[in-house]
Coordinates of C-alpha atoms in Angstrom, one line a residue:
M197 CA 7.2 8.1 -14.9
E198 CA 9.8 9.7 -12.8
I199 CA 8.8 9.9 -9.1
R200 CA 9.0 13.6 -8.7
Q201 CA 6.7 14.2 -11.7
L202 CA 4.3 11.5 -10.5
L203 CA 4.0 13.2 -7.2
A204 CA 3.8 16.7 -8.7
D205 CA 1.0 15.6 -11.1
Y206 CA -1.0 13.8 -8.3
S207 CA -4.0 15.7 -7.0
P208 CA -4.3 15.1 -3.3
F209 CA -7.6 13.8 -2.0
N210 CA -7.4 15.4 1.5
E211 CA -5.1 17.2 3.9
Q212 CA -3.3 14.0 4.8
E213 CA -2.3 13.4 1.2
E214 CA -1.3 17.0 0.7
K215 CA 1.0 17.0 3.7
D216 CA 2.4 13.6 2.9
R217 CA 3.1 14.6 -0.7
E218 CA 4.9 17.7 0.5
L219 CA 7.0 15.6 2.8
M220 CA 7.8 13.0 0.1
L221 CA 9.0 15.7 -2.2
R222 CA 11.3 17.1 0.6
Y223 CA 12.7 13.6 1.2
L224 CA 13.5 13.4 -2.5
D225 CA 15.5 16.6 -2.2
Q226 CA 17.4 15.3 0.8
F227 CA 18.1 11.6 0.0
D228 CA 19.3 9.8 -3.1
N229 CA 18.5 6.2 -2.0
L230 CA 14.8 6.2 -1.2
F231 CA 14.1 3.2 -3.4
K232 CA 16.1 0.8 -1.2
R233 CA 15.8 -0.4 2.4
E234 CA 19.4 0.6 3.0
N235 CA 17.9 4.0 3.7
Q236 CA 16.9 3.1 7.3
L237 CA 15.0 6.3 7.9
A238 CA 12.6 6.3 5.0
H239 CA 12.1 4.4 1.7
F240 CA 9.4 4.1 -0.9
T241 CA 6.9 1.2 -0.9
A242 CA 3.9 0.3 -3.1
S243 CA 0.6 -1.0 -1.9
S244 CA -2.6 -2.1 -3.5
W245 CA -6.3 -1.9 -2.6
V246 CA -7.7 -4.9 -4.4
V247 CA -11.4 -5.0 -4.9
N248 CA -13.8 -7.5 -6.6
R249 CA -15.5 -6.7 -9.9
D250 CA -18.6 -5.4 -8.0
R251 CA -16.4 -3.2 -5.9
T252 CA -18.2 -4.5 -2.8
K253 CA -15.3 -6.4 -1.3
V254 CA -11.6 -6.0 -0.7
L255 CA -8.8 -8.6 -0.5
M256 CA -6.9 -8.5 2.7
V257 CA -4.1 -10.5 4.4
Y258 CA -3.5 -11.2 8.0
H259 CA -0.1 -9.6 8.5
N260 CA 2.2 -11.6 10.9
I261 CA 4.3 -8.7 12.1
Y262 CA 1.4 -6.2 12.7
Q263 CA -1.0 -8.9 13.9
S264 CA -3.7 -7.2 11.8
W265 CA -5.7 -7.6 8.6
A266 CA -4.0 -5.4 6.1
W267 CA -3.7 -4.5 2.4
M268 CA -0.9 -6.0 0.3
G269 CA 2.3 -4.2 -0.5
G270 CA 6.0 -4.1 -0.2
H271 CA 9.4 -2.5 -0.7
M272 CA 10.6 -1.2 -4.0
D273 CA 14.1 -2.7 -3.5
G274 CA 15.6 -0.6 -6.2
E275 CA 12.6 -0.9 -8.6
T276 CA 11.1 2.3 -9.8
D277 CA 7.8 1.0 -11.2
F278 CA 5.3 1.4 -8.4
L279 CA 2.4 -0.2 -10.1
A280 CA 4.4 -3.3 -11.1
T281 CA 5.6 -3.6 -7.5
A282 CA 2.1 -3.3 -6.2
I283 CA 0.9 -6.1 -8.6
R284 CA 3.9 -8.3 -7.8
E285 CA 3.4 -8.0 -4.0
T286 CA -0.3 -8.7 -4.3
K287 CA 0.3 -11.9 -6.3
E288 CA 3.1 -13.0 -3.9
E289 CA 1.2 -12.3 -0.7
T290 CA -2.2 -13.7 -1.8
G291 CA -1.4 -16.5 -4.3
I292 CA -3.9 -15.0 -6.8
E293 CA -2.7 -15.2 -10.4
Q294 CA -4.8 -12.5 -12.1
V295 CA -5.0 -9.0 -10.9
T296 CA -5.7 -6.0 -13.1
P297 CA -5.2 -2.2 -12.5
I298 CA -8.5 -0.4 -12.5
S299 CA -6.4 2.6 -13.6
Q300 CA -2.7 3.1 -14.3
E301 CA -3.0 6.2 -12.2
L302 CA -1.8 6.5 -8.6
F303 CA -4.8 6.0 -6.3
S304 CA -3.5 7.2 -3.0
L305 CA -0.4 8.2 -1.1
E306 CA 0.5 8.1 2.5
I307 CA 3.5 8.2 4.8
L308 CA 3.3 5.3 7.2
S309 CA 5.3 4.8 10.4
V310 CA 6.8 1.4 11.0
D311 CA 7.7 0.4 14.5
G312 CA 10.9 -1.4 15.2
H313 CA 10.5 -5.2 14.9
V314 CA 12.4 -8.4 14.2
K315 CA 12.2 -9.8 10.7
N316 CA 13.9 -13.0 9.5
G317 CA 15.9 -13.0 12.8
K318 CA 17.2 -9.4 12.3
Q319 CA 16.3 -6.3 14.1
V320 CA 14.6 -3.6 11.9
G321 CA 14.6 -0.1 13.4
T322 CA 11.7 2.3 13.5
H323 CA 11.3 4.1 10.1
V324 CA 8.7 5.4 7.7
H325 CA 7.3 4.1 4.4
L326 CA 6.7 6.6 1.7
N327 CA 3.8 4.6 0.2
L328 CA 2.1 4.9 -3.1
T329 CA -1.2 2.9 -3.5
Y330 CA -2.8 1.5 -6.6
L331 CA -6.4 0.4 -7.1
L332 CA -6.6 -3.1 -8.5
E333 CA -9.3 -5.6 -9.3
A334 CA -9.4 -9.4 -9.0
D335 CA -11.9 -12.1 -9.4
E336 CA -12.9 -13.2 -5.9
T337 CA -13.3 -16.8 -7.0
Q338 CA -9.6 -17.2 -7.6
Q339 CA -7.8 -19.5 -5.3
T340 CA -5.7 -17.8 -2.6
S341 CA -2.8 -18.9 -0.5
V342 CA -0.9 -17.5 2.4
K343 CA 2.7 -16.5 2.3
P344 CA 3.8 -17.9 5.6
D345 CA 6.8 -15.7 6.1
E346 CA 4.6 -12.6 5.9
N347 CA 0.9 -13.5 6.5
S348 CA -1.3 -16.2 8.0
G349 CA -4.5 -15.5 6.3
V350 CA -6.0 -14.2 3.0
A351 CA -9.7 -13.3 2.8
W352 CA -12.2 -11.2 0.8
M353 CA -14.3 -9.0 3.1
G354 CA -16.8 -6.3 2.8
L355 CA -15.4 -2.8 2.6
E356 CA -16.6 -1.8 6.0
E357 CA -15.6 -5.2 7.5
A358 CA -12.0 -4.5 6.4
L359 CA -12.0 -1.5 8.7
T360 CA -13.4 -3.3 11.7
K361 CA -11.0 -6.3 11.2
C362 CA -7.9 -4.0 11.1
S363 CA -6.4 -3.6 14.6
E364 CA -4.2 -0.6 13.7
P365 CA -6.0 2.7 14.3
Y366 CA -4.2 4.8 11.8
M367 CA -4.5 2.1 9.1
R368 CA -8.3 2.1 9.7
I369 CA -8.3 5.8 8.8
I370 CA -6.3 5.1 5.6
Y371 CA -8.6 2.2 4.6
A372 CA -11.6 4.4 5.2
K373 CA -10.1 7.0 2.9
L374 CA -9.5 4.3 0.2
N375 CA -13.1 3.2 0.5
D376 CA -14.3 6.8 0.3
K377 CA -12.3 7.3 -2.9
L378 CA -13.5 4.1 -4.3
N379 CA -17.1 5.1 -3.7
R380 CA -16.6 8.4 -5.5
I381 CA -15.4 6.7 -8.7
Q382 CA -18.1 4.1 -8.9

């Protein structure tokens, strides 16, 4: 589905999603390269909130740059299939082999600020991620492995534990929203 239609069809969960959706649509009007990192101001990313079958745990990675437990996700790098990107990034970052969308529908959206940092020996300037999130399910007995260039830990944790283990205040708000949305569909 074309990104403008995807965003237009999405029903925001709260004021944060409404404001972020409006801004994403404005960015689409102003920029033609939002699917590539070459847009150093803002670009689209896809993330996943991966839960176990009982929906009592979430799979998290310890992100090396942010020094925090976090969800999985990454840059589109020219791709336009957000769900496929979310699944690919989840597999790459956790080592799990089987992950299934609970729904093909967009689960959440958010604009996330990214502080300047060094990655692979190169300076990356401060920018924003126009992020679309998908709800995925995986068997928690699958073997996991770290992706050393991105994370140093992979763990299943309780939904509330994911909030307390995250050291980024704004991401705790986002994860609480995801948990709230998850609880409403169970």
